[in-house]
mmCIF file with all atom_site columns, C-alpha atoms in Angstrom:
data_model
loop_
_atom_site.group_PDB
_atom_site.id
_atom_site.type_symbol
_atom_site.label_atom_id
_atom_site.label_alt_id
_atom_site.label_comp_id
_atom_site.label_asym_id
_atom_site.label_entity_id
_atom_site.label_seq_id
_atom_site.pdbx_PDB_ins_code
_atom_site.Cartn_x
_atom_site.Cartn_y
_atom_site.Cartn_z
_atom_site.occupancy
_atom_site.B_iso_or_equiv
_atom_site.pdbx_formal_charge
_atom_site.auth_seq_id
_atom_site.auth_comp_id
_atom_site.auth_asym_id
_atom_site.auth_atom_id
_atom_site.pdbx_PDB_model_num
ATOM 1   C CA . MET A 1 1   ? 14.056 -15.232 -78.369 1.00 95.00 ? 1   MET A CA 1
ATOM 2   C CA . VAL A 1 2   ? 13.273 -14.962 -74.667 1.00 97.00 ? 2   VAL A CA 1
ATOM 3   C CA . VAL A 1 3   ? 13.314 -18.157 -72.609 1.00 96.00 ? 3   VAL A CA 1
ATOM 4   C CA . ASN A 1 4   ? 11.877 -18.180 -69.094 1.00 94.00 ? 4   ASN A CA 1
ATOM 5   C CA . ALA A 1 5   ? 13.074 -21.620 -67.936 1.00 95.00 ? 5   ALA A CA 1
ATOM 6   C CA . SER A 1 6   ? 16.810 -21.675 -67.300 1.00 95.00 ? 6   SER A CA 1
ATOM 7   C CA . GLY A 1 7   ? 17.195 -25.351 -68.254 1.00 93.00 ? 7   GLY A CA 1
ATOM 8   C CA . CYS A 1 8   ? 15.534 -24.753 -71.595 1.00 94.00 ? 8   CYS A CA 1
ATOM 9   C CA . GLY A 1 9   ? 17.558 -21.591 -72.122 1.00 95.00 ? 9   GLY A CA 1
ATOM 10  C CA . ALA A 1 10  ? 20.826 -23.391 -71.445 1.00 95.00 ? 10  ALA A CA 1
ATOM 11  C CA . MET A 1 11  ? 19.919 -26.033 -74.024 1.00 95.00 ? 11  MET A CA 1
ATOM 12  C CA . VAL A 1 12  ? 18.650 -23.619 -76.671 1.00 96.00 ? 12  VAL A CA 1
ATOM 13  C CA . LYS A 1 13  ? 21.819 -21.542 -76.336 1.00 97.00 ? 13  LYS A CA 1
ATOM 14  C CA . GLU A 1 14  ? 23.818 -24.717 -77.091 1.00 96.00 ? 14  GLU A CA 1
ATOM 15  C CA . TYR A 1 15  ? 21.941 -25.567 -80.312 1.00 96.00 ? 15  TYR A CA 1
ATOM 16  C CA . GLY A 1 16  ? 24.694 -24.152 -82.498 1.00 96.00 ? 16  GLY A CA 1
ATOM 17  C CA . HIS A 1 17  ? 27.304 -26.309 -80.812 1.00 97.00 ? 17  HIS A CA 1
ATOM 18  C CA . LEU A 1 18  ? 25.127 -29.414 -80.661 1.00 96.00 ? 18  LEU A CA 1
ATOM 19  C CA . LEU A 1 19  ? 24.169 -29.261 -84.352 1.00 97.00 ? 19  LEU A CA 1
ATOM 20  C CA . ARG A 1 20  ? 27.414 -27.815 -85.720 1.00 97.00 ? 20  ARG A CA 1
ATOM 21  C CA . ARG A 1 21  ? 28.062 -30.881 -87.883 1.00 97.00 ? 21  ARG A CA 1
ATOM 22  C CA . ASP A 1 22  ? 24.535 -31.173 -89.266 1.00 97.00 ? 22  ASP A CA 1
ATOM 23  C CA . PRO A 1 23  ? 24.578 -29.724 -92.796 1.00 97.00 ? 23  PRO A CA 1
ATOM 24  C CA . ALA A 1 24  ? 20.833 -29.081 -92.802 1.00 97.00 ? 24  ALA A CA 1
ATOM 25  C CA . TYR A 1 25  ? 20.601 -27.394 -89.398 1.00 97.00 ? 25  TYR A CA 1
ATOM 26  C CA . ALA A 1 26  ? 24.039 -26.061 -88.365 1.00 97.00 ? 26  ALA A CA 1
ATOM 27  C CA . ASP A 1 27  ? 23.439 -22.484 -89.540 1.00 97.00 ? 27  ASP A CA 1
ATOM 28  C CA . LYS A 1 28  ? 19.841 -22.348 -88.317 1.00 97.00 ? 28  LYS A CA 1
ATOM 29  C CA . ALA A 1 29  ? 20.804 -23.800 -84.941 1.00 97.00 ? 29  ALA A CA 1
ATOM 30  C CA . ALA A 1 30  ? 23.661 -21.331 -84.552 1.00 97.00 ? 30  ALA A CA 1
ATOM 31  C CA . ARG A 1 31  ? 21.272 -18.448 -85.251 1.00 97.00 ? 31  ARG A CA 1
ATOM 32  C CA . VAL A 1 32  ? 18.683 -19.706 -82.773 1.00 97.00 ? 32  VAL A CA 1
ATOM 33  C CA . GLY A 1 33  ? 21.363 -20.242 -80.128 1.00 97.00 ? 33  GLY A CA 1
ATOM 34  C CA . ALA A 1 34  ? 22.735 -16.750 -80.667 1.00 97.00 ? 34  ALA A CA 1
ATOM 35  C CA . LEU A 1 35  ? 19.276 -15.172 -80.439 1.00 97.00 ? 35  LEU A CA 1
ATOM 36  C CA . ALA A 1 36  ? 18.265 -16.951 -77.219 1.00 97.00 ? 36  ALA A CA 1
ATOM 37  C CA . LYS A 1 37  ? 18.218 -14.870 -74.043 1.00 97.00 ? 37  LYS A CA 1
ATOM 38  C CA . ASP A 1 38  ? 17.140 -15.824 -70.573 1.00 97.00 ? 38  ASP A CA 1
ATOM 39  C CA . ILE A 1 39  ? 14.374 -13.533 -69.354 1.00 96.00 ? 39  ILE A CA 1
ATOM 40  C CA . VAL A 1 40  ? 16.701 -12.181 -66.671 1.00 97.00 ? 40  VAL A CA 1
ATOM 41  C CA . GLU A 1 41  ? 19.140 -10.999 -69.340 1.00 97.00 ? 41  GLU A CA 1
ATOM 42  C CA . VAL A 1 42  ? 16.363 -8.950  -70.885 1.00 96.00 ? 42  VAL A CA 1
ATOM 43  C CA . LEU A 1 43  ? 15.123 -7.476  -67.599 1.00 94.00 ? 43  LEU A CA 1
ATOM 44  C CA . ALA A 1 44  ? 18.631 -6.808  -66.262 1.00 95.00 ? 44  ALA A CA 1
ATOM 45  C CA . ALA A 1 45  ? 19.274 -4.569  -69.276 1.00 95.00 ? 45  ALA A CA 1
ATOM 46  C CA . GLU A 1 46  ? 16.060 -2.575  -68.794 1.00 90.00 ? 46  GLU A CA 1
ATOM 47  C CA . ASN A 1 47  ? 15.338 0.518   -66.742 1.00 88.00 ? 47  ASN A CA 1
ATOM 48  C CA . LEU A 1 48  ? 13.157 -0.860  -63.982 1.00 84.00 ? 48  LEU A CA 1
ATOM 49  C CA . ASP A 1 49  ? 12.473 2.472   -62.280 1.00 80.00 ? 49  ASP A CA 1
ATOM 50  C CA . GLY A 1 50  ? 8.826  2.747   -61.420 1.00 75.00 ? 50  GLY A CA 1
ATOM 51  C CA . LEU A 1 51  ? 8.302  -1.004  -61.309 1.00 78.00 ? 51  LEU A CA 1
ATOM 52  C CA . ALA A 1 52  ? 9.163  -1.465  -57.645 1.00 73.00 ? 52  ALA A CA 1
ATOM 53  C CA . VAL A 1 53  ? 7.056  -3.927  -55.675 1.00 77.00 ? 53  VAL A CA 1
ATOM 54  C CA . GLU A 1 54  ? 5.959  -4.134  -52.059 1.00 77.00 ? 54  GLU A CA 1
ATOM 55  C CA . PRO A 1 55  ? 8.899  -5.604  -50.156 1.00 74.00 ? 55  PRO A CA 1
ATOM 56  C CA . ARG A 1 56  ? 8.559  -9.336  -49.605 1.00 87.00 ? 56  ARG A CA 1
ATOM 57  C CA . THR A 1 57  ? 11.172 -11.659 -48.214 1.00 95.00 ? 57  THR A CA 1
ATOM 58  C CA . VAL A 1 58  ? 12.066 -14.267 -50.786 1.00 96.00 ? 58  VAL A CA 1
ATOM 59  C CA . ALA A 1 59  ? 14.675 -17.021 -50.815 1.00 98.00 ? 59  ALA A CA 1
ATOM 60  C CA . PHE A 1 60  ? 16.010 -17.449 -54.328 1.00 98.00 ? 60  PHE A CA 1
ATOM 61  C CA . HIS A 1 61  ? 17.348 -20.762 -55.593 1.00 97.00 ? 61  HIS A CA 1
ATOM 62  C CA . SER A 1 62  ? 19.583 -20.170 -58.577 1.00 97.00 ? 62  SER A CA 1
ATOM 63  C CA . PRO A 1 63  ? 19.370 -23.301 -60.754 1.00 96.00 ? 63  PRO A CA 1
ATOM 64  C CA . CYS A 1 64  ? 22.567 -24.969 -61.918 1.00 93.00 ? 64  CYS A CA 1
ATOM 65  C CA . THR A 1 65  ? 21.525 -24.200 -65.490 1.00 94.00 ? 65  THR A CA 1
ATOM 66  C CA . LEU A 1 66  ? 21.393 -20.484 -64.686 1.00 95.00 ? 66  LEU A CA 1
ATOM 67  C CA . GLN A 1 67  ? 24.587 -20.410 -62.596 1.00 94.00 ? 67  GLN A CA 1
ATOM 68  C CA . HIS A 1 68  ? 26.840 -22.810 -64.435 1.00 92.00 ? 68  HIS A CA 1
ATOM 69  C CA . GLY A 1 69  ? 25.154 -23.444 -67.781 1.00 93.00 ? 69  GLY A CA 1
ATOM 70  C CA . GLN A 1 70  ? 24.346 -19.858 -68.728 1.00 95.00 ? 70  GLN A CA 1
ATOM 71  C CA . LYS A 1 71  ? 26.867 -18.159 -66.412 1.00 96.00 ? 71  LYS A CA 1
ATOM 72  C CA . LEU A 1 72  ? 24.184 -15.807 -65.042 1.00 96.00 ? 72  LEU A CA 1
ATOM 73  C CA . ASN A 1 73  ? 24.879 -16.341 -61.359 1.00 94.00 ? 73  ASN A CA 1
ATOM 74  C CA . GLY A 1 74  ? 23.648 -13.440 -59.252 1.00 96.00 ? 74  GLY A CA 1
ATOM 75  C CA . VAL A 1 75  ? 21.810 -11.668 -62.075 1.00 97.00 ? 75  VAL A CA 1
ATOM 76  C CA . THR A 1 76  ? 18.291 -12.681 -61.029 1.00 97.00 ? 76  THR A CA 1
ATOM 77  C CA . GLU A 1 77  ? 19.074 -11.816 -57.440 1.00 97.00 ? 77  GLU A CA 1
ATOM 78  C CA . SER A 1 78  ? 20.231 -8.375  -58.566 1.00 96.00 ? 78  SER A CA 1
ATOM 79  C CA . VAL A 1 79  ? 17.026 -7.792  -60.533 1.00 95.00 ? 79  VAL A CA 1
ATOM 80  C CA . LEU A 1 80  ? 14.879 -8.913  -57.607 1.00 94.00 ? 80  LEU A CA 1
ATOM 81  C CA . ARG A 1 81  ? 16.716 -6.511  -55.281 1.00 93.00 ? 81  ARG A CA 1
ATOM 82  C CA . ARG A 1 82  ? 16.374 -3.668  -57.792 1.00 91.00 ? 82  ARG A CA 1
ATOM 83  C CA . LEU A 1 83  ? 12.635 -4.259  -57.789 1.00 90.00 ? 83  LEU A CA 1
ATOM 84  C CA . GLY A 1 84  ? 12.390 -4.093  -53.997 1.00 89.00 ? 84  GLY A CA 1
ATOM 85  C CA . PHE A 1 85  ? 12.360 -7.729  -52.911 1.00 92.00 ? 85  PHE A CA 1
ATOM 86  C CA . ASP A 1 86  ? 14.240 -8.606  -49.730 1.00 95.00 ? 86  ASP A CA 1
ATOM 87  C CA . LEU A 1 87  ? 16.354 -11.693 -50.374 1.00 97.00 ? 87  LEU A CA 1
ATOM 88  C CA . ALA A 1 88  ? 16.837 -14.067 -47.488 1.00 97.00 ? 88  ALA A CA 1
ATOM 89  C CA . PRO A 1 89  ? 20.393 -15.363 -47.179 1.00 96.00 ? 89  PRO A CA 1
ATOM 90  C CA . VAL A 1 90  ? 20.871 -18.887 -48.540 1.00 97.00 ? 90  VAL A CA 1
ATOM 91  C CA . ALA A 1 91  ? 23.841 -20.895 -47.300 1.00 96.00 ? 91  ALA A CA 1
ATOM 92  C CA . ASP A 1 92  ? 25.720 -22.779 -50.011 1.00 95.00 ? 92  ASP A CA 1
ATOM 93  C CA . ALA A 1 93  ? 23.551 -21.122 -52.662 1.00 94.00 ? 93  ALA A CA 1
ATOM 94  C CA . HIS A 1 94  ? 25.745 -22.582 -55.399 1.00 92.00 ? 94  HIS A CA 1
ATOM 95  C CA . LEU A 1 95  ? 24.712 -26.153 -54.590 1.00 91.00 ? 95  LEU A CA 1
ATOM 96  C CA . CYS A 1 96  ? 22.181 -28.146 -56.628 1.00 93.00 ? 96  CYS A CA 1
ATOM 97  C CA . CYS A 1 97  ? 18.666 -28.815 -55.340 1.00 94.00 ? 97  CYS A CA 1
ATOM 98  C CA . GLY A 1 98  ? 18.838 -32.404 -56.590 1.00 92.00 ? 98  GLY A CA 1
ATOM 99  C CA . SER A 1 99  ? 16.469 -32.129 -59.531 1.00 92.00 ? 99  SER A CA 1
ATOM 100 C CA . ALA A 1 100 ? 19.122 -31.892 -62.250 1.00 81.00 ? 100 ALA A CA 1
ATOM 101 C CA . GLY A 1 101 ? 17.002 -33.161 -65.139 1.00 73.00 ? 101 GLY A CA 1
ATOM 102 C CA . THR A 1 102 ? 16.723 -36.931 -64.829 1.00 79.00 ? 102 THR A CA 1
ATOM 103 C CA . TYR A 1 103 ? 19.067 -37.052 -61.822 1.00 80.00 ? 103 TYR A CA 1
ATOM 104 C CA . SER A 1 104 ? 16.122 -37.147 -59.432 1.00 83.00 ? 104 SER A CA 1
ATOM 105 C CA . LEU A 1 105 ? 14.848 -40.244 -61.226 1.00 86.00 ? 105 LEU A CA 1
ATOM 106 C CA . LEU A 1 106 ? 18.171 -42.020 -61.673 1.00 91.00 ? 106 LEU A CA 1
ATOM 107 C CA . GLN A 1 107 ? 19.659 -41.179 -58.258 1.00 89.00 ? 107 GLN A CA 1
ATOM 108 C CA . PRO A 1 108 ? 16.611 -40.780 -56.012 1.00 91.00 ? 108 PRO A CA 1
ATOM 109 C CA . ARG A 1 109 ? 18.388 -41.164 -52.648 1.00 93.00 ? 109 ARG A CA 1
ATOM 110 C CA . LEU A 1 110 ? 21.103 -38.637 -53.456 1.00 93.00 ? 110 LEU A CA 1
ATOM 111 C CA . SER A 1 111 ? 18.526 -36.364 -55.022 1.00 92.00 ? 111 SER A CA 1
ATOM 112 C CA . GLN A 1 112 ? 16.440 -36.474 -51.841 1.00 94.00 ? 112 GLN A CA 1
ATOM 113 C CA . GLN A 1 113 ? 19.481 -35.664 -49.687 1.00 95.00 ? 113 GLN A CA 1
ATOM 114 C CA . LEU A 1 114 ? 20.312 -32.677 -51.881 1.00 95.00 ? 114 LEU A CA 1
ATOM 115 C CA . LEU A 1 115 ? 16.677 -31.563 -51.759 1.00 96.00 ? 115 LEU A CA 1
ATOM 116 C CA . GLU A 1 116 ? 16.553 -31.717 -47.959 1.00 97.00 ? 116 GLU A CA 1
ATOM 117 C CA . GLN A 1 117 ? 19.816 -29.773 -47.626 1.00 97.00 ? 117 GLN A CA 1
ATOM 118 C CA . LYS A 1 118 ? 18.710 -27.155 -50.138 1.00 97.00 ? 118 LYS A CA 1
ATOM 119 C CA . LEU A 1 119 ? 15.303 -26.687 -48.520 1.00 98.00 ? 119 LEU A CA 1
ATOM 120 C CA . ALA A 1 120 ? 16.899 -26.281 -45.079 1.00 98.00 ? 120 ALA A CA 1
ATOM 121 C CA . ALA A 1 121 ? 19.162 -23.572 -46.507 1.00 98.00 ? 121 ALA A CA 1
ATOM 122 C CA . LEU A 1 122 ? 16.324 -21.844 -48.383 1.00 98.00 ? 122 LEU A CA 1
ATOM 123 C CA . GLU A 1 123 ? 13.907 -21.893 -45.448 1.00 97.00 ? 123 GLU A CA 1
ATOM 124 C CA . ALA A 1 124 ? 16.436 -20.904 -42.762 1.00 97.00 ? 124 ALA A CA 1
ATOM 125 C CA . GLY A 1 125 ? 15.815 -17.194 -43.344 1.00 95.00 ? 125 GLY A CA 1
ATOM 126 C CA . GLN A 1 126 ? 12.039 -17.600 -42.877 1.00 96.00 ? 126 GLN A CA 1
ATOM 127 C CA . PRO A 1 127 ? 11.106 -16.250 -46.342 1.00 97.00 ? 127 PRO A CA 1
ATOM 128 C CA . GLU A 1 128 ? 7.496  -15.792 -47.391 1.00 95.00 ? 128 GLU A CA 1
ATOM 129 C CA . CYS A 1 129 ? 8.212  -17.963 -50.397 1.00 95.00 ? 129 CYS A CA 1
ATOM 130 C CA . ILE A 1 130 ? 10.956 -19.590 -52.417 1.00 97.00 ? 130 ILE A CA 1
ATOM 131 C CA . ALA A 1 131 ? 11.619 -18.480 -55.965 1.00 97.00 ? 131 ALA A CA 1
ATOM 132 C CA . THR A 1 132 ? 13.617 -20.126 -58.732 1.00 98.00 ? 132 THR A CA 1
ATOM 133 C CA . ALA A 1 133 ? 14.130 -19.868 -62.480 1.00 97.00 ? 133 ALA A CA 1
ATOM 134 C CA . ASN A 1 134 ? 13.629 -23.417 -63.721 1.00 95.00 ? 134 ASN A CA 1
ATOM 135 C CA . ILE A 1 135 ? 10.555 -25.634 -63.792 1.00 93.00 ? 135 ILE A CA 1
ATOM 136 C CA . GLY A 1 136 ? 12.489 -28.781 -62.838 1.00 93.00 ? 136 GLY A CA 1
ATOM 137 C CA . CYS A 1 137 ? 13.871 -27.105 -59.729 1.00 95.00 ? 137 CYS A CA 1
ATOM 138 C CA . LEU A 1 138 ? 10.491 -25.565 -58.963 1.00 96.00 ? 138 LEU A CA 1
ATOM 139 C CA . THR A 1 139 ? 8.617  -28.865 -58.969 1.00 95.00 ? 139 THR A CA 1
ATOM 140 C CA . HIS A 1 140 ? 11.406 -30.651 -57.110 1.00 95.00 ? 140 HIS A CA 1
ATOM 141 C CA . LEU A 1 141 ? 11.613 -27.992 -54.390 1.00 97.00 ? 141 LEU A CA 1
ATOM 142 C CA . GLN A 1 142 ? 7.826  -27.811 -54.179 1.00 97.00 ? 142 GLN A CA 1
ATOM 143 C CA . SER A 1 143 ? 7.684  -31.528 -53.385 1.00 95.00 ? 143 SER A CA 1
ATOM 144 C CA . GLY A 1 144 ? 9.150  -30.933 -49.936 1.00 96.00 ? 144 GLY A CA 1
ATOM 145 C CA . ALA A 1 145 ? 8.926  -27.222 -49.183 1.00 97.00 ? 145 ALA A CA 1
ATOM 146 C CA . ALA A 1 146 ? 6.977  -25.833 -46.263 1.00 95.00 ? 146 ALA A CA 1
ATOM 147 C CA . ARG A 1 147 ? 6.515  -22.583 -48.190 1.00 95.00 ? 147 ARG A CA 1
ATOM 148 C CA . PRO A 1 148 ? 5.184  -21.823 -51.645 1.00 96.00 ? 148 PRO A CA 1
ATOM 149 C CA . VAL A 1 149 ? 7.691  -22.212 -54.478 1.00 97.00 ? 149 VAL A CA 1
ATOM 150 C CA . ARG A 1 150 ? 7.242  -19.966 -57.514 1.00 96.00 ? 150 ARG A CA 1
ATOM 151 C CA . HIS A 1 151 ? 9.025  -18.989 -60.681 1.00 97.00 ? 151 HIS A CA 1
ATOM 152 C CA . TRP A 1 152 ? 10.521 -15.591 -59.970 1.00 95.00 ? 152 TRP A CA 1
ATOM 153 C CA . ILE A 1 153 ? 8.617  -14.036 -62.870 1.00 94.00 ? 153 ILE A CA 1
ATOM 154 C CA . GLU A 1 154 ? 5.374  -15.131 -61.170 1.00 92.00 ? 154 GLU A CA 1
ATOM 155 C CA . LEU A 1 155 ? 6.366  -12.982 -58.195 1.00 88.00 ? 155 LEU A CA 1
ATOM 156 C CA . LEU A 1 156 ? 6.781  -9.972  -60.434 1.00 85.00 ? 156 LEU A CA 1
ATOM 157 C CA . ASP A 1 157 ? 3.508  -10.645 -62.199 1.00 82.00 ? 157 ASP A CA 1
ATOM 158 C CA . SER A 1 158 ? 1.631  -11.022 -58.927 1.00 78.00 ? 158 SER A CA 1
ATOM 159 C CA . ALA A 1 159 ? 3.176  -7.899  -57.419 1.00 68.00 ? 159 ALA A CA 1
ATOM 160 C CA . TRP A 1 160 ? 2.510  -5.775  -60.488 1.00 70.00 ? 160 TRP A CA 1
ATOM 161 C CA . ASN A 1 161 ? -1.090 -7.005  -60.812 1.00 66.00 ? 161 ASN A CA 1
ATOM 162 C CA . GLN A 1 162 ? -1.826 -6.045  -57.198 1.00 62.00 ? 162 GLN A CA 1
ATOM 163 C CA . ARG A 1 163 ? -1.032 -2.388  -57.903 1.00 56.00 ? 163 ARG A CA 1
#
């Protein structure tokens, strides 16, 4: 089961743990959780020779759910580099963008501060666009970004369709 939103993937992978005491769903949930893979796990394991794209400078925001929840920090960046993207350096890349699920609703001032700091770090390298792996981060970053914000798979799709 391939999941392309890191927040959803982190949750689906936890189904077995979350429903471990439910007699009707424990086994099913464990199976679903074990089958779930983030799309980057699938692509990282593939031979990507011949799929290279025109170099574009991209700043990648690794969502907390990808870094900390799924423990896939650096994997998307590696795949993007393998495909020919130039990654702009991002200071404090491990820090949250401020979306964090409902955090942006429950702590709007702190969320806005985190957003401003993250956008400054992402845009410092003058990338053509910002890429991320989670819809919550994408919409949050998009709300204040001076550059387009895309899911990283959209970049691949666009590059491959322009061939």
